[in-house]
PDB file of C-alpha atoms in Angstrom:
ATOM      1  CA  MET A  30     -10.309  78.903 -88.796  1.00 36.00           C
ATOM      2  CA  ALA A  31      -6.714  78.354 -89.514  1.00 41.00           C
ATOM      3  CA  CYS A  32      -4.914  76.378 -92.150  1.00 45.00           C
ATOM      4  CA  ARG A  33      -1.696  75.506 -93.645  1.00 40.00           C
ATOM      5  CA  ARG A  34      -0.437  76.529 -97.320  1.00 42.00           C
ATOM      6  CA  SER A  35       2.934  75.509 -98.442  1.00 36.00           C
ATOM      7  CA  GLY A  36       5.321  78.420 -98.671  1.00 40.00           C
ATOM      8  CA  ASN A  37       2.575  80.862 -97.251  1.00 39.00           C
ATOM      9  CA  GLY A  38       2.606  79.925 -93.570  1.00 43.00           C
ATOM     10  CA  LEU A  39      -0.673  80.257 -91.510  1.00 45.00           C
ATOM     11  CA  TRP A  40      -4.000  81.796 -92.613  1.00 52.00           C
ATOM     12  CA  ILE A  41      -6.830  82.914 -90.190  1.00 54.00           C
ATOM     13  CA  LEU A  42     -10.448  83.415 -90.979  1.00 58.00           C
ATOM     14  CA  LEU A  43     -12.653  86.287 -90.016  1.00 63.00           C
ATOM     15  CA  VAL A  44     -16.434  85.897 -91.063  1.00 67.00           C
ATOM     16  CA  PHE A  45     -18.753  89.100 -91.064  1.00 66.00           C
ATOM     17  CA  LEU A  46     -22.425  88.107 -91.447  1.00 67.00           C
ATOM     18  CA  LEU A  47     -24.117  91.288 -91.732  1.00 62.00           C
ATOM     19  CA  ASP A  48     -27.468  91.403 -89.900  1.00 59.00           C
ATOM     20  CA  LEU A  49     -30.545  93.622 -90.389  1.00 53.00           C
ATOM     21  CA  LEU A  50     -31.921  93.012 -87.056  1.00 53.00           C
ATOM     22  CA  GLY A  51     -30.343  95.888 -84.822  1.00 53.00           C
ATOM     23  CA  THR A  52     -30.667  99.485 -85.463  1.00 55.00           C
ATOM     24  CA  ILE A  53     -28.097 101.018 -83.148  1.00 65.00           C
ATOM     25  CA  ALA A  54     -24.512 101.470 -84.272  1.00 66.00           C
ATOM     26  CA  SER A  55     -21.923 100.677 -81.785  1.00 81.00           C
ATOM     27  CA  ASN A  56     -18.090 100.083 -81.403  1.00 88.00           C
ATOM     28  CA  MET A  57     -17.449  96.088 -81.494  1.00 90.00           C
ATOM     29  CA  GLU A  58     -14.988  94.559 -79.492  1.00 91.00           C
ATOM     30  CA  PRO A  59     -11.270  95.023 -81.002  1.00 93.00           C
ATOM     31  CA  ILE A  60      -9.730  92.020 -82.773  1.00 92.00           C
ATOM     32  CA  TYR A  61      -6.113  91.641 -82.057  1.00 90.00           C
ATOM     33  CA  TRP A  62      -4.730  89.843 -84.974  1.00 88.00           C
ATOM     34  CA  ASN A  63      -2.278  87.206 -83.895  1.00 84.00           C
ATOM     35  CA  SER A  64      -2.029  83.339 -83.125  1.00 80.00           C
ATOM     36  CA  LEU A  65      -2.311  84.141 -79.416  1.00 82.00           C
ATOM     37  CA  ASN A  66      -5.915  85.214 -80.143  1.00 84.00           C
ATOM     38  CA  GLU A  67      -7.990  82.257 -78.599  1.00 85.00           C
ATOM     39  CA  ARG A  68     -11.156  83.121 -81.064  1.00 83.00           C
ATOM     40  CA  PHE A  69      -9.240  82.319 -83.955  1.00 81.00           C
ATOM     41  CA  ARG A  70      -8.649  78.646 -82.776  1.00 78.00           C
ATOM     42  CA  ASP A  71     -12.455  77.675 -83.644  1.00 73.00           C
ATOM     43  CA  ASP A  72     -12.723  75.487 -86.942  1.00 72.00           C
ATOM     44  CA  LYS A  73     -15.461  77.643 -87.829  1.00 72.00           C
ATOM     45  CA  GLY A  74     -13.388  81.018 -87.730  1.00 78.00           C
ATOM     46  CA  TYR A  75     -13.823  84.129 -85.880  1.00 84.00           C
ATOM     47  CA  VAL A  76     -17.460  84.773 -86.587  1.00 85.00           C
ATOM     48  CA  LEU A  77     -19.204  88.417 -86.009  1.00 87.00           C
ATOM     49  CA  TYR A  78     -22.590  89.829 -86.512  1.00 87.00           C
ATOM     50  CA  PRO A  79     -22.008  93.332 -87.263  1.00 88.00           C
ATOM     51  CA  GLN A  80     -24.863  95.693 -88.485  1.00 87.00           C
ATOM     52  CA  ILE A  81     -24.903  98.335 -90.786  1.00 87.00           C
ATOM     53  CA  GLY A  82     -23.094 101.717 -88.879  1.00 88.00           C
ATOM     54  CA  ASP A  83     -20.990  99.386 -86.578  1.00 91.00           C
ATOM     55  CA  ARG A  84     -17.208  99.894 -86.144  1.00 92.00           C
ATOM     56  CA  LEU A  85     -14.336  97.261 -85.760  1.00 92.00           C
ATOM     57  CA  ASP A  86     -10.959  97.745 -85.062  1.00 93.00           C
ATOM     58  CA  LEU A  87      -8.487  95.099 -86.092  1.00 93.00           C
ATOM     59  CA  ILE A  88      -5.192  95.498 -84.415  1.00 93.00           C
ATOM     60  CA  CYS A  89      -1.689  94.367 -85.177  1.00 91.00           C
ATOM     61  CA  PRO A  90      -0.386  94.108 -81.700  1.00 89.00           C
ATOM     62  CA  PRO A  91       3.731  95.059 -81.187  1.00 87.00           C
ATOM     63  CA  LEU A  92       6.252  92.377 -80.331  1.00 81.00           C
ATOM     64  CA  ASP A  93       5.808  91.695 -76.720  1.00 72.00           C
ATOM     65  CA  THR A  94       9.034  92.349 -75.152  1.00 63.00           C
ATOM     66  CA  ALA A  95       7.812  91.665 -71.780  1.00 63.00           C
ATOM     67  CA  ARG A  96       7.552  88.056 -72.329  1.00 62.00           C
ATOM     68  CA  SER A  97      10.736  88.026 -74.301  1.00 55.00           C
ATOM     69  CA  THR A  98       9.307  86.411 -77.496  1.00 61.00           C
ATOM     70  CA  PRO A  99      11.977  86.498 -80.113  1.00 65.00           C
ATOM     71  CA  GLU A 100       9.340  86.269 -82.856  1.00 77.00           C
ATOM     72  CA  TYR A 101       6.995  88.798 -84.734  1.00 81.00           C
ATOM     73  CA  GLU A 102       4.065  87.610 -86.623  1.00 84.00           C
ATOM     74  CA  PHE A 103       3.795  89.437 -90.201  1.00 89.00           C
ATOM     75  CA  TYR A 104       0.292  89.127 -91.616  1.00 89.00           C
ATOM     76  CA  LYS A 105      -1.372  90.686 -94.583  1.00 90.00           C
ATOM     77  CA  LEU A 106      -5.328  90.749 -94.201  1.00 91.00           C
ATOM     78  CA  TYR A 107      -7.560  90.140 -97.151  1.00 91.00           C
ATOM     79  CA  LEU A 108     -10.959  90.805 -97.976  1.00 90.00           C
ATOM     80  CA  VAL A 109     -12.181  88.038-100.092  1.00 88.00           C
ATOM     81  CA  SER A 110     -15.479  87.623-101.958  1.00 83.00           C
ATOM     82  CA  SER A 111     -16.504  84.166-101.367  1.00 88.00           C
ATOM     83  CA  ARG A 112     -16.704  81.382 -98.615  1.00 87.00           C
ATOM     84  CA  GLU A 113     -14.837  79.222-101.013  1.00 89.00           C
ATOM     85  CA  GLN A 114     -12.028  81.312-101.108  1.00 89.00           C
ATOM     86  CA  ALA A 115     -12.069  81.688 -97.473  1.00 86.00           C
ATOM     87  CA  ASP A 116     -12.347  77.876 -97.185  1.00 85.00           C
ATOM     88  CA  ARG A 117      -9.454  77.253 -99.421  1.00 86.00           C
ATOM     89  CA  CYS A 118      -7.552  80.219 -97.887  1.00 85.00           C
ATOM     90  CA  GLU A 119      -6.740  81.979-101.150  1.00 86.00           C
ATOM     91  CA  VAL A 120      -6.969  85.395-102.779  1.00 89.00           C
ATOM     92  CA  MET A 121      -8.152  84.971-106.366  1.00 89.00           C
ATOM     93  CA  GLY A 122      -7.950  88.061-108.743  1.00 87.00           C
ATOM     94  CA  ALA A 123      -6.856  91.556-107.698  1.00 87.00           C
ATOM     95  CA  PRO A 124      -6.017  91.115-103.662  1.00 86.00           C
ATOM     96  CA  ASN A 125      -8.390  93.446-101.896  1.00 89.00           C
ATOM     97  CA  ILE A 126      -5.728  94.198 -98.981  1.00 90.00           C
ATOM     98  CA  VAL A 127      -7.264  95.527 -95.753  1.00 90.00           C
ATOM     99  CA  LEU A 128      -4.245  95.848 -93.480  1.00 90.00           C
ATOM    100  CA  THR A 129      -0.762  94.989 -93.226  1.00 92.00           C
ATOM    101  CA  CYS A 130       0.993  93.901 -90.162  1.00 91.00           C
ATOM    102  CA  ASP A 131       4.453  94.656 -90.789  1.00 90.00           C
ATOM    103  CA  GLU A 132       5.715  96.904 -88.003  1.00 88.00           C
ATOM    104  CA  PRO A 133       6.966  95.052 -84.813  1.00 87.00           C
ATOM    105  CA  THR A 134       7.486  97.998 -82.438  1.00 87.00           C
ATOM    106  CA  ARG A 135       4.113  99.451 -82.844  1.00 90.00           C
ATOM    107  CA  GLU A 136       0.491  98.914 -82.747  1.00 92.00           C
ATOM    108  CA  ARG A 137      -0.958  99.143 -86.126  1.00 92.00           C
ATOM    109  CA  ARG A 138      -4.987  99.643 -86.070  1.00 93.00           C
ATOM    110  CA  PHE A 139      -7.348  99.712 -88.956  1.00 92.00           C
ATOM    111  CA  THR A 140     -11.072 100.493 -88.217  1.00 91.00           C
ATOM    112  CA  ILE A 141     -13.963  99.087 -90.394  1.00 90.00           C
ATOM    113  CA  LYS A 142     -17.037 100.914 -90.549  1.00 89.00           C
ATOM    114  CA  PHE A 143     -20.021  99.044 -91.682  1.00 88.00           C
ATOM    115  CA  GLN A 144     -21.678 101.024 -94.220  1.00 88.00           C
ATOM    116  CA  GLU A 145     -23.495 100.340 -97.468  1.00 86.00           C
ATOM    117  CA  PHE A 146     -22.138 103.593 -99.154  1.00 86.00           C
ATOM    118  CA  SER A 147     -18.487 105.102 -98.511  1.00 81.00           C
ATOM    119  CA  PRO A 148     -17.461 108.547 -99.185  1.00 81.00           C
ATOM    120  CA  ASN A 149     -13.961 107.204 -99.502  1.00 78.00           C
ATOM    121  CA  LEU A 150     -12.943 105.989-103.117  1.00 74.00           C
ATOM    122  CA  TRP A 151     -10.829 103.118-101.559  1.00 73.00           C
ATOM    123  CA  GLY A 152     -13.175 102.678 -98.976  1.00 78.00           C
ATOM    124  CA  HIS A 153     -15.356  99.242 -98.213  1.00 82.00           C
ATOM    125  CA  GLU A 154     -18.969  98.966 -98.888  1.00 84.00           C
ATOM    126  CA  PHE A 155     -21.135  96.375 -96.691  1.00 86.00           C
ATOM    127  CA  LYS A 156     -24.516  95.517 -97.574  1.00 85.00           C
ATOM    128  CA  SER A 157     -27.224  93.877 -95.320  1.00 84.00           C
ATOM    129  CA  MET A 158     -27.867  90.192 -94.947  1.00 83.00           C
ATOM    130  CA  HIS A 159     -24.677  89.329 -96.916  1.00 85.00           C
ATOM    131  CA  ASP A 160     -21.354  87.374 -95.690  1.00 88.00           C
ATOM    132  CA  TYR A 161     -18.011  88.768 -95.725  1.00 88.00           C
ATOM    133  CA  TYR A 162     -14.574  87.226 -95.136  1.00 89.00           C
ATOM    134  CA  ILE A 163     -11.098  88.307 -94.165  1.00 90.00           C
ATOM    135  CA  ILE A 164      -8.465  86.106 -94.187  1.00 88.00           C
ATOM    136  CA  GLY A 165      -4.808  86.573 -93.119  1.00 86.00           C
ATOM    137  CA  GLY A 166      -1.660  85.084 -94.425  1.00 79.00           C
ATOM    138  CA  HIS A 167       0.913  84.804 -91.726  1.00 72.00           C
ATOM    139  CA  LYS A 168       4.590  84.578 -91.441  1.00 69.00           C
ATOM    140  CA  THR A 169       6.747  84.560 -88.309  1.00 65.00           C
ATOM    141  CA  THR A 170      10.189  86.438 -88.280  1.00 68.00           C
ATOM    142  CA  ARG A 171      12.753  86.353 -85.261  1.00 57.00           C
ATOM    143  CA  ARG A 172      13.642  89.314 -83.673  1.00 53.00           C
ATOM    144  CA  SER A 173      17.074  90.966 -84.289  1.00 50.00           C
ATOM    145  CA  ALA A 174      19.501  90.841 -81.482  1.00 46.00           C
TER     146      ALA A 174
END
């Protein structure tokens, strides 16, 4: 799901619906976070069904110089707590930043491990049969010559 907000640019929604059905952890297909990703064009957003133990890579691709694209898409990805926040494309309360895509010359990667308990103080914890939402604020900047 993508929507426009004045002054803040494009927002993209990624929905996680944690599922109890499976028992084998896996590495999910990575998500390249930019406007060229066809999966973000669905009105419902990019919906995934991870299981506890799964891993997912969120990737900020570098500037595509082969295509001579003069623009780079800067994003801040936020984990928000409700469908209402995701639908309104807004972050309420203290922002929970997952990843910042702000380096046009190199790929940035953040791996989410869907786990119920995190040994890391700043790690994310996910509960089974609960929905989670990631939205991304977007700004495009022209590459300097």
